[in-house]
XYZ file of C-alpha atoms in Angstrom:
686
model
C -36.331 -48.556 -85.420
C -36.584 -50.937 -82.439
C -37.922 -49.596 -79.234
C -35.539 -49.842 -76.174
C -36.253 -52.448 -73.520
C -37.621 -51.235 -70.213
C -35.269 -50.949 -67.222
C -37.155 -53.740 -65.357
C -36.500 -56.134 -68.289
C -32.829 -55.243 -68.334
C -32.448 -55.936 -64.625
C -34.210 -59.298 -64.875
C -31.907 -60.659 -67.569
C -28.665 -60.747 -65.520
C -30.530 -62.302 -62.590
C -31.971 -65.071 -64.826
C -28.464 -65.794 -66.251
C -27.058 -65.932 -62.711
C -29.637 -68.494 -61.572
C -28.663 -70.673 -64.564
C -24.925 -70.444 -63.943
C -24.920 -70.879 -60.112
C -26.029 -74.555 -60.069
C -23.320 -75.457 -62.549
C -20.723 -73.592 -60.483
C -21.963 -75.396 -57.352
C -21.647 -78.731 -59.054
C -18.155 -77.931 -60.150
C -17.076 -76.801 -56.691
C -18.642 -79.887 -55.075
C -16.862 -82.218 -57.602
C -13.560 -80.494 -56.929
C -14.005 -80.889 -53.222
C -14.917 -84.551 -53.570
C -11.887 -85.245 -55.735
C -9.662 -83.482 -53.288
C -11.086 -85.329 -50.335
C -10.571 -88.684 -52.110
C -6.998 -87.861 -53.007
C -6.169 -86.813 -49.483
C -7.811 -90.023 -48.127
C -5.808 -92.333 -50.446
C -2.553 -90.485 -49.537
C -3.311 -90.719 -45.786
C -4.250 -94.407 -46.121
C -0.994 -95.159 -47.932
C 1.008 -93.404 -45.187
C -0.894 -95.236 -42.420
C -0.329 -98.548 -44.178
C 3.412 -97.961 -44.201
C 3.311 -97.022 -40.534
C 1.337 -100.329 -39.620
C 3.862 -102.357 -41.652
C 6.796 -100.663 -39.943
C 5.300 -101.298 -36.469
C 4.671 -104.978 -37.298
C 8.208 -105.216 -38.608
C 9.707 -103.741 -35.410
C 7.728 -106.070 -33.233
C 8.693 -109.129 -35.355
C 12.401 -108.212 -35.311
C 12.199 -107.692 -31.490
C 10.658 -111.148 -31.079
C 13.133 -112.705 -33.464
C 16.078 -111.198 -31.538
C 14.683 -112.573 -28.275
C 14.306 -116.105 -29.813
C 17.760 -115.945 -31.337
C 19.390 -114.915 -27.986
C 17.437 -117.703 -26.215
C 18.793 -120.355 -28.713
C 22.292 -118.777 -28.587
C 22.425 -118.958 -24.762
C 21.697 -122.686 -24.813
C 24.169 -123.278 -27.583
C 26.825 -121.371 -25.609
C 26.083 -123.568 -22.538
C 26.592 -126.727 -24.689
C 29.810 -125.391 -26.263
C 31.205 -124.416 -22.869
C 30.612 -127.944 -21.644
C 32.274 -129.488 -24.679
C 35.303 -127.199 -24.287
C 35.699 -127.947 -20.508
C 38.470 -130.616 -20.592
C 38.706 -130.613 -16.799
C 35.127 -131.496 -16.331
C 35.451 -134.216 -18.962
C 38.361 -135.688 -17.038
C 36.381 -135.593 -13.843
C 33.533 -137.519 -15.624
C 36.077 -140.038 -16.972
C 37.479 -140.644 -13.416
C 33.964 -141.146 -12.046
C 33.018 -143.556 -14.858
C 36.190 -145.489 -14.247
C 35.857 -145.613 -10.520
C 32.443 -144.448 -9.235
C 32.522 -142.915 -5.746
C 30.408 -140.425 -3.928
C 32.966 -137.525 -3.738
C 33.658 -137.778 -7.514
C 29.954 -138.035 -8.239
C 29.327 -134.864 -6.170
C 31.917 -132.886 -8.223
C 30.247 -134.066 -11.464
C 26.714 -133.321 -10.185
C 27.568 -129.792 -8.943
C 28.210 -128.646 -12.550
C 24.929 -130.231 -13.714
C 23.000 -128.677 -10.841
C 24.372 -125.167 -11.552
C 23.172 -125.507 -15.158
C 19.704 -126.584 -14.172
C 19.174 -124.005 -11.484
C 20.896 -120.929 -12.973
C 20.234 -121.494 -16.699
C 16.663 -122.696 -16.060
C 16.894 -126.087 -17.752
C 14.018 -128.428 -16.981
C 16.342 -131.393 -16.838
C 20.113 -132.077 -17.188
C 21.545 -135.666 -17.646
C 24.993 -137.079 -17.919
C 25.032 -139.728 -20.619
C 27.754 -142.285 -21.332
C 28.886 -143.047 -24.917
C 26.385 -145.889 -25.105
C 23.445 -143.533 -24.421
C 22.733 -144.618 -20.847
C 21.603 -142.001 -18.378
C 24.116 -141.999 -15.562
C 23.643 -138.896 -13.403
C 21.120 -136.080 -12.947
C 20.609 -133.384 -10.310
C 17.226 -134.997 -9.561
C 16.840 -138.095 -7.425
C 18.312 -140.426 -9.960
C 18.783 -141.136 -13.673
C 17.761 -144.427 -15.184
C 17.181 -145.776 -18.675
C 18.599 -144.738 -21.992
C 18.218 -141.852 -24.461
C 15.180 -141.828 -26.839
C 15.864 -142.837 -30.416
C 16.243 -139.362 -31.904
C 18.549 -138.324 -29.011
C 20.564 -141.518 -29.518
C 21.166 -140.591 -33.180
C 22.151 -137.029 -32.118
C 24.585 -138.466 -29.578
C 26.295 -140.492 -32.282
C 26.658 -137.365 -34.502
C 27.885 -135.284 -31.565
C 30.589 -137.756 -30.671
C 31.668 -138.241 -34.253
C 31.717 -134.500 -35.163
C 32.925 -133.372 -31.718
C 30.426 -130.615 -31.447
C 27.036 -129.971 -29.816
C 23.987 -131.205 -31.686
C 20.582 -129.521 -31.116
C 17.276 -131.277 -31.328
C 14.384 -129.044 -32.359
C 11.227 -128.740 -30.129
C 9.159 -131.913 -30.096
C 7.044 -134.234 -27.901
C 8.179 -137.627 -26.575
C 6.879 -140.009 -23.937
C 10.084 -139.418 -22.002
C 8.667 -136.048 -20.793
C 5.238 -134.764 -20.177
C 5.873 -131.506 -21.971
C 7.249 -130.275 -25.302
C 11.000 -129.776 -24.990
C 14.154 -128.548 -26.848
C 17.314 -130.529 -26.338
C 21.040 -130.193 -26.841
C 23.713 -132.969 -26.660
C 27.108 -131.614 -25.700
C 29.900 -134.140 -26.201
C 32.694 -134.630 -23.598
C 36.238 -135.622 -24.568
C 38.985 -136.696 -22.166
C 41.863 -135.533 -24.428
C 41.108 -137.239 -27.707
C 38.668 -139.962 -26.517
C 34.911 -139.346 -25.889
C 33.770 -140.065 -22.309
C 30.020 -139.260 -22.796
C 27.847 -136.198 -23.247
C 25.469 -133.903 -21.376
C 21.833 -133.801 -22.424
C 20.325 -130.319 -21.762
C 16.541 -130.260 -21.826
C 14.388 -127.069 -21.825
C 10.606 -126.907 -21.338
C 9.691 -124.578 -24.233
C 6.294 -123.746 -22.636
C 8.067 -121.865 -19.809
C 11.084 -120.469 -21.613
C 10.543 -120.105 -25.323
C 6.798 -119.541 -25.931
C 6.561 -116.462 -23.640
C 9.073 -114.683 -25.894
C 6.443 -114.762 -28.721
C 3.578 -113.582 -26.558
C 4.986 -110.103 -25.908
C 2.977 -107.567 -27.981
C 3.537 -103.856 -27.023
C 0.313 -102.591 -28.637
C -3.244 -103.651 -27.670
C -4.637 -106.051 -30.280
C -7.284 -108.828 -30.319
C -5.927 -110.685 -33.395
C -2.185 -110.081 -33.314
C -0.028 -113.166 -32.676
C 3.379 -114.643 -33.540
C 4.326 -118.209 -34.354
C 7.602 -120.088 -34.572
C 7.636 -122.327 -37.669
C 10.059 -124.473 -39.671
C 9.752 -126.469 -42.890
C 9.311 -130.221 -42.473
C 9.348 -132.144 -45.754
C 6.197 -131.103 -47.683
C 4.596 -129.210 -44.755
C 5.126 -126.372 -42.377
C 5.508 -127.337 -38.708
C 4.305 -124.886 -36.097
C 6.691 -125.130 -33.141
C 4.629 -122.764 -30.899
C 0.883 -122.827 -30.083
C -1.660 -120.752 -32.031
C -3.834 -118.529 -29.908
C -6.883 -118.494 -32.166
C -6.768 -121.963 -33.646
C -10.293 -123.450 -33.792
C -9.110 -126.940 -32.694
C -7.030 -125.875 -29.779
C -3.665 -124.223 -29.255
C -1.369 -127.328 -29.100
C 1.999 -126.776 -30.737
C 3.931 -129.023 -33.098
C 1.193 -129.506 -35.691
C 1.680 -129.510 -39.465
C 0.218 -127.347 -42.296
C 0.503 -128.563 -45.871
C 2.407 -126.462 -48.382
C -0.679 -126.458 -50.755
C -2.076 -123.477 -48.943
C -0.139 -121.000 -50.969
C -1.890 -117.912 -49.515
C -0.922 -118.676 -45.922
C 1.968 -116.557 -44.614
C 3.570 -119.520 -42.924
C 3.535 -121.436 -46.169
C 4.940 -118.382 -47.984
C 7.721 -118.162 -45.355
C 8.563 -121.899 -45.733
C 8.727 -121.353 -49.548
C 11.448 -118.708 -49.049
C 9.540 -115.394 -48.894
C 10.633 -112.880 -46.233
C 9.538 -109.417 -45.104
C 6.043 -107.971 -45.279
C 3.377 -110.350 -46.757
C -0.379 -110.266 -47.225
C -2.491 -113.382 -47.254
C -4.965 -115.494 -45.288
C -4.135 -117.290 -42.079
C -5.411 -120.636 -40.711
C -8.780 -119.073 -39.841
C -9.352 -117.847 -43.441
C -8.981 -114.134 -42.369
C -7.045 -111.703 -44.463
C -3.888 -110.770 -42.507
C -0.804 -108.486 -42.624
C 2.257 -110.538 -41.683
C 6.018 -110.165 -41.262
C 8.490 -113.059 -41.614
C 12.012 -113.091 -40.176
C 14.665 -115.836 -40.040
C 16.227 -116.864 -36.666
C 19.983 -116.807 -37.285
C 21.830 -120.109 -37.204
C 18.611 -122.207 -37.008
C 15.846 -123.520 -39.304
C 13.298 -121.439 -37.450
C 11.151 -118.672 -38.828
C 9.168 -116.122 -36.805
C 5.818 -115.236 -38.418
C 4.000 -112.242 -36.894
C 0.557 -111.313 -38.141
C -2.538 -109.148 -37.486
C -5.871 -108.996 -39.118
C -6.121 -106.471 -41.904
C -9.609 -105.570 -40.736
C -8.291 -104.702 -37.286
C -5.142 -102.955 -38.518
C -6.837 -100.635 -41.028
C -10.558 -100.704 -40.145
C -10.353 -98.113 -37.385
C -8.093 -95.953 -39.483
C -10.527 -95.874 -42.383
C -13.359 -94.861 -40.259
C -11.341 -92.173 -38.512
C -10.048 -90.764 -41.783
C -13.520 -90.565 -43.333
C -14.794 -88.794 -40.242
C -11.780 -86.403 -40.296
C -12.275 -85.650 -43.977
C -15.957 -85.135 -43.677
C -15.405 -82.637 -40.900
C -14.980 -79.583 -43.404
C -18.376 -80.344 -44.923
C -19.977 -80.642 -41.557
C -18.417 -77.385 -40.437
C -19.663 -75.596 -43.531
C -23.223 -76.757 -42.883
C -22.904 -75.874 -39.301
C -21.679 -72.380 -40.174
C -24.705 -71.794 -42.418
C -27.026 -72.846 -39.590
C -25.153 -70.659 -37.097
C -25.485 -67.609 -39.338
C -29.287 -68.174 -39.661
C -29.636 -68.636 -35.910
C -27.479 -65.600 -35.211
C -29.938 -63.264 -36.941
C -32.791 -64.497 -34.796
C -30.738 -64.341 -31.658
C -29.746 -60.715 -32.192
C -33.393 -59.766 -32.792
C -34.336 -61.154 -29.304
C -31.277 -60.500 -27.352
C -32.274 -57.282 -25.647
C -35.760 -58.576 -24.925
C -34.488 -61.687 -23.140
C -31.336 -60.251 -21.431
C -33.014 -59.539 -18.095
C -35.035 -62.743 -18.091
C -32.062 -64.924 -18.864
C -29.965 -63.350 -16.135
C -32.715 -63.848 -13.589
C -33.334 -67.485 -14.598
C -29.568 -68.132 -14.486
C -29.226 -66.842 -10.932
C -32.170 -68.875 -9.791
C -30.811 -71.991 -11.510
C -27.412 -71.577 -9.937
C -29.039 -71.475 -6.531
C -31.254 -74.524 -7.175
C -28.445 -76.547 -8.714
C -26.150 -75.709 -5.824
C -28.670 -77.154 -3.369
C -29.280 -80.196 -5.560
C -25.619 -80.957 -6.057
C -25.038 -80.940 -2.366
C -28.403 -82.501 -1.600
C -28.862 -79.845 1.156
C -32.113 -78.331 2.258
C -32.996 -75.979 5.116
C -35.881 -76.183 7.682
C -37.247 -74.422 10.765
C -39.154 -76.198 13.630
C -41.783 -74.603 15.790
C -41.948 -76.584 19.068
C -45.223 -75.029 20.088
C -46.958 -75.919 16.829
C -44.956 -79.123 16.426
C -44.386 -78.382 12.731
C -41.495 -78.100 10.390
C -41.230 -75.431 7.680
C -39.283 -77.194 4.883
C -37.514 -75.896 1.791
C -38.119 -77.747 -1.504
C -34.848 -79.712 -1.265
C -35.535 -80.669 2.364
C -38.991 -81.967 1.407
C -37.333 -84.006 -1.417
C -34.801 -85.533 0.997
C -37.627 -86.819 3.320
C -39.806 -87.825 0.300
C -42.681 -85.411 1.091
C -44.818 -83.314 -1.134
C -43.212 -79.962 -1.943
C -45.745 -77.939 0.160
C -43.115 -76.716 2.575
C -44.617 -78.335 5.716
C -44.026 -81.500 7.796
C -45.590 -82.339 11.133
C -43.650 -83.891 14.062
C -45.672 -87.162 13.666
C -44.492 -87.343 9.964
C -40.972 -86.769 10.935
C -41.148 -89.524 13.633
C -42.642 -91.820 11.033
C -39.586 -91.454 8.806
C -37.013 -92.350 11.492
C -35.460 -95.754 11.283
C -36.618 -97.803 14.298
C -32.938 -98.717 15.249
C -32.025 -94.978 15.395
C -35.197 -93.483 16.833
C -34.225 -93.538 20.525
C -30.796 -92.149 19.827
C -32.127 -89.334 17.683
C -34.844 -88.352 20.139
C -32.346 -88.306 23.062
C -29.987 -86.102 21.163
C -32.642 -83.635 20.256
C -33.889 -83.518 23.854
C -30.395 -82.902 25.182
C -29.735 -80.185 22.614
C -33.084 -78.510 23.520
C -32.362 -78.535 27.263
C -28.792 -77.310 26.991
C -29.435 -74.904 24.154
C -26.449 -76.246 22.211
C -25.962 -76.900 18.526
C -26.784 -80.353 17.230
C -24.939 -82.295 14.500
C -26.234 -85.809 13.982
C -26.279 -88.557 11.347
C -29.184 -91.074 11.248
C -31.249 -93.230 8.883
C -34.722 -92.500 7.613
C -37.292 -94.277 5.438
C -38.408 -91.857 2.740
C -42.150 -91.329 2.854
C -42.792 -91.552 -0.909
C -40.871 -94.741 -1.788
C -39.946 -96.280 1.625
C -36.299 -96.208 0.552
C -33.730 -96.175 3.429
C -31.479 -93.108 3.291
C -28.768 -91.605 5.439
C -29.155 -87.925 6.364
C -26.911 -85.431 8.218
C -28.682 -82.772 10.235
C -27.047 -79.644 11.644
C -29.301 -77.309 13.752
C -29.336 -74.995 16.651
C -31.995 -73.634 18.989
C -32.657 -69.982 19.477
C -35.116 -67.951 21.672
C -36.937 -64.825 20.478
C -36.653 -61.570 22.439
C -40.439 -61.211 22.283
C -42.380 -61.289 25.618
C -43.322 -64.978 25.183
C -39.622 -66.092 24.568
C -40.613 -68.483 21.766
C -37.958 -71.149 21.106
C -37.298 -72.168 17.453
C -34.928 -74.685 15.841
C -33.321 -73.827 12.492
C -30.850 -75.909 10.465
C -29.991 -77.839 7.364
C -30.439 -81.402 6.286
C -28.281 -83.218 3.683
C -28.631 -86.640 2.015
C -25.333 -88.484 2.566
C -26.411 -91.980 1.471
C -23.848 -92.200 -1.306
C -21.089 -91.128 0.987
C -22.064 -93.757 3.570
C -22.201 -96.423 0.937
C -18.755 -95.424 -0.282
C -17.429 -95.611 3.349
C -18.926 -99.152 3.816
C -17.512 -100.287 0.426
C -14.043 -98.857 1.438
C -14.297 -100.778 4.719
C -15.185 -104.044 3.013
C -12.373 -103.443 0.458
C -9.867 -102.975 3.321
C -10.983 -106.126 5.006
C -10.744 -108.099 1.701
C -7.280 -106.674 1.041
C -6.137 -107.687 4.466
C -7.367 -111.198 3.892
C -5.703 -111.340 0.463
C -2.298 -110.383 1.802
C -2.418 -113.481 4.058
C -3.206 -115.946 1.214
C -0.669 -117.911 -0.781
C -1.325 -116.853 -4.409
C -0.596 -120.336 -5.940
C -2.538 -122.712 -3.598
C -5.134 -120.288 -2.240
C -4.435 -121.408 1.378
C -2.869 -119.356 4.128
C 0.716 -118.094 3.716
C 3.652 -117.903 6.174
C 2.540 -114.531 7.562
C -0.908 -115.817 8.422
C 0.626 -118.926 9.943
C 3.004 -116.950 12.182
C 0.109 -114.720 13.415
C -2.072 -117.733 14.085
C 0.668 -119.562 16.127
C 1.149 -116.499 18.363
C -2.575 -116.053 18.798
C -3.330 -119.653 19.497
C -0.439 -120.036 21.916
C -1.822 -117.157 24.095
C -5.257 -118.835 23.948
C -3.707 -122.161 24.938
C -2.128 -120.611 28.008
C -5.314 -118.858 28.948
C -7.620 -121.890 28.480
C -5.227 -124.753 29.321
C -5.921 -126.606 26.067
C -3.525 -128.637 23.920
C -1.985 -127.187 20.649
C -0.815 -129.462 17.886
C 1.207 -128.777 14.667
C 1.568 -130.986 11.599
C 4.284 -130.537 9.020
C 3.405 -131.991 5.645
C 5.818 -132.647 2.754
C 5.014 -133.876 -0.744
C 7.124 -136.923 -1.382
C 9.697 -136.844 -4.282
C 8.364 -133.498 -5.491
C 11.724 -132.518 -7.144
C 11.507 -135.677 -9.246
C 7.875 -134.895 -10.092
C 8.892 -131.403 -11.378
C 11.764 -132.890 -13.380
C 9.477 -135.464 -15.018
C 6.287 -133.604 -15.571
C 7.446 -129.935 -15.685
C 6.883 -126.973 -13.313
C 3.403 -126.227 -14.728
C 2.162 -129.702 -13.758
C 3.991 -129.316 -10.413
C 2.136 -126.085 -9.591
C -1.210 -127.806 -10.431
C -0.352 -130.720 -8.134
C 0.460 -128.455 -5.240
C -2.971 -126.810 -5.664
C -4.660 -130.203 -5.575
C -2.743 -131.312 -2.470
C -3.507 -127.991 -0.702
C -7.207 -128.357 -1.386
C -7.132 -131.985 -0.077
C -5.513 -130.899 3.109
C -7.908 -127.974 3.551
C -10.859 -130.307 3.049
C -9.609 -132.741 5.679
C -9.793 -130.150 8.493
C -13.254 -129.070 9.400
C -13.162 -127.204 12.744
C -13.101 -123.537 13.196
C -9.656 -122.321 14.047
C -7.799 -125.129 12.231
C -5.405 -123.558 9.668
C -3.692 -125.045 6.642
C -0.767 -122.910 5.372
C 1.869 -123.254 2.717
C 5.170 -123.262 4.698
C 7.413 -123.092 1.589
C 7.968 -124.947 -1.620
C 6.168 -128.270 -1.455
C 5.836 -128.216 2.418
C 2.667 -127.326 4.244
C 1.935 -126.688 7.962
C -1.411 -127.489 9.680
C -2.096 -125.701 13.001
C -4.663 -127.491 15.246
C -5.805 -125.612 18.336
C -7.481 -127.530 21.194
C -6.289 -130.835 19.609
C -4.218 -133.424 21.487
C -1.815 -135.979 19.997
C -4.271 -138.828 19.308
C -6.680 -136.421 17.586
C -3.874 -134.866 15.558
C -2.593 -138.327 14.599
C -6.083 -139.376 13.368
C -6.328 -136.135 11.337
C -2.934 -136.715 9.745
C -3.999 -140.188 8.757
C -7.070 -138.688 7.040
C -4.795 -136.275 5.195
C -2.601 -139.030 3.847
C -5.646 -140.932 2.651
C -7.103 -137.783 1.129
C -3.910 -137.185 -0.924
C -3.712 -140.724 -2.039
C -7.364 -140.538 -3.080
C -6.446 -137.846 -5.633
C -4.490 -140.548 -7.470
C -2.136 -138.106 -9.120
C 0.246 -140.088 -11.314
C 3.974 -139.951 -10.154
C 5.970 -142.503 -12.201
C 9.288 -140.796 -11.095
C 8.783 -141.678 -7.456
C 10.765 -144.857 -6.340
C 8.335 -147.500 -4.968
C 5.173 -145.432 -5.642
C 2.932 -144.770 -8.533
C 1.072 -141.814 -7.217
C 1.714 -138.599 -5.253
C 1.954 -139.165 -1.472
C 2.829 -137.051 1.555
C 4.921 -137.522 4.659
C 3.644 -135.917 7.872
C 5.456 -135.101 11.221
C 3.560 -133.848 14.242
C 4.188 -132.237 17.613
C 1.875 -131.240 20.477
C 2.086 -128.983 23.601
C -0.290 -128.878 26.559
C 0.409 -126.247 29.294
C -1.951 -127.963 31.785
C -0.887 -131.552 31.218
C 2.801 -131.640 30.281
C 2.814 -135.378 29.373
C -0.458 -135.391 27.511
C 1.051 -134.801 24.057
C 4.184 -136.986 24.064
C 5.532 -140.213 25.508
C 7.566 -138.234 28.107
C 7.811 -134.537 29.134
C 9.897 -132.407 26.803
C 11.944 -129.360 27.587
C 9.221 -127.198 26.021
C 6.432 -128.886 28.067
C 8.427 -128.653 31.386
C 8.968 -124.877 31.035
C 5.943 -123.506 29.197
C 5.454 -120.608 31.492
C 8.568 -118.505 30.823
C 8.638 -119.145 27.074
C 7.427 -116.423 24.689
C 5.157 -117.073 21.746
C 8.091 -116.785 19.305
C 10.183 -119.444 21.361
C 7.178 -121.763 21.574
C 6.551 -121.491 17.808
C 10.260 -122.199 17.048
C 10.402 -125.241 19.320
C 7.050 -126.547 18.105
C 8.238 -126.244 14.445
C 11.531 -127.918 15.229
C 9.788 -130.906 16.876
C 7.348 -131.293 14.039
C 10.181 -130.970 11.464
C 12.184 -133.629 13.327
C 9.199 -135.967 13.246
C 8.761 -135.229 9.482
C 12.403 -136.168 8.998
C 11.842 -139.524 10.779
C 8.791 -140.127 8.554
C 10.957 -139.582 5.411
C 13.693 -141.745 6.853
C 11.191 -144.552 7.502
C 10.282 -144.671 3.795
C 7.935 -141.705 3.271
C 4.120 -141.945 3.042
C 4.227 -142.052 6.835
C 2.832 -140.193 9.817
C 5.227 -139.821 12.739
C 4.762 -137.803 15.964
C 7.617 -136.296 17.829
C 9.210 -138.292 20.643
C 11.562 -136.559 23.116
C 13.870 -139.496 23.479
C 15.181 -141.924 20.867
C 14.117 -144.921 23.001
C 10.499 -143.801 23.333
C 8.052 -145.420 20.948
C 6.895 -143.172 18.011
C 3.197 -143.107 17.209
C 3.233 -143.749 13.470
C 0.877 -144.491 10.648
C 2.610 -146.362 7.851
C 0.611 -146.740 4.613
C 1.167 -148.407 1.301
C 0.068 -147.736 -2.199
C -3.240 -149.537 -2.940
């Protein structure tokens, strides 16, 4: 018969079995958790991918709609011209018998199209392709070759013919054109050529992206033979962002090539940089254009993957944290009663100390008889002293800034004599690091009731350096903002507001000092023709160069160059008589010509020039600034600054008109009578 096992042996057997089973159960649980986490991750990644594709599709469709509406508006303008029989008859009458009234009626319609519909150029073309009329300063020459072919198709088919965006030597910018035929009854009388600068009207429609992204961009493409033609610039292209370049159809993985091959919707591939991208392709209705919007896959999904892994690893982290908290909780409960009183005391002391540090406030007491300060720890820190709680009067005097010392001592002496409270702000040089700091001191004097009537001073000291710096920065910011309000944002010279203020200010100074005041009105010659030929972007750049040339020509303090409006500038010259102003105006014309800015659209000139008209007033010597006294110079006293400014601008503007009438690139000074000689400076193109 077998002997029974001892109780200790029976109790050990289940424990040993449990220790063998527990690791297996732990592995099974961890495997199940890992599988669940992976499944959840893939499901969330799929949902996020659909969301990213939907957002890209919405943005692409919005841009496609904008481009389609842009093209439809221009097509509507062309169809409206072709259907306007009355306008065609007016053109036929003018072609048959050219006269100025008939030309004005034809030009008005072209001018309305250019100004309201934002066309860069509008030309009336006869059936032979010659340019006859334009809202600019003239139309010469014939249509380019492609436009001539489009004109023949438009007249034969009796409908408007579009020309896709391209570059041509006729304009200095890429453009989109439409030829709208005109029929007087059944016979063609010509056509209207509508030209749009796509940089200013079409490309911005593709730049709008409602979500922040570093790699997202949209491109307008069309198929051209065995290649894909990009009609819009590429933002990240390694060889520049010029539009109208070709991509061969051999790059099958490129979304643009896939779009040209007939694929639409959501596509994955590699763009011109070789980066993997998520793209969306849409067709612009009634056009050969395709809108391709794309974003890098790494940017679209990289942040999501990191965020999802962090979110899914959170349960594991929380479980580990919970185990650690349970272990720490046992120790904390064991020592809770022992540390309760000590923690409360330390907390109260820390609150008091942090409150003083946060406000940088310390307290002190001064004994005049002993000439010694009793300082708190924070007060000693403010003055950069050792935390021993004492500072002599000599040490305090050594910390005072030399520019504030007399004022501070006088204020303390007055407060001591009058027994009044003292509140003062002054600068000190901290003893430990010699750093300049601002402090604010509040104190009051009191007298003891003891037989000796001892006087003491008690108060607080606070470091206010950061507040002072903020006040100074705010003052500088306000001054900079005031100056910015008076600058023209395009040319970076003074604007009309600054000019009006300067005229009023200098007129009062002229009356007070009896000195002359001159004004020059400067106008860029043939600037409308320059904009029509080179585009508004080049026109803005030219205005900036002319403004800098004018500003460089003046060198005295008080002289002011301001943009008066459009292509017109005004130069205010205090304490400058007519000969001096005339010499300065001549320097300005030379400075502008020295820029040598090409202007092939200007009749008789090859470069940008300016015309200048000048006027001068002198309250002390009425005849010093003109050939004969003017009404302004004979009655300077009663006139207000506003009246003087108005009359001075009218005289300078009249002189500018004479300069233009004389052939432009001229300097003319105002003369009060037609018979008086005009001081002029006529110049010619070198």
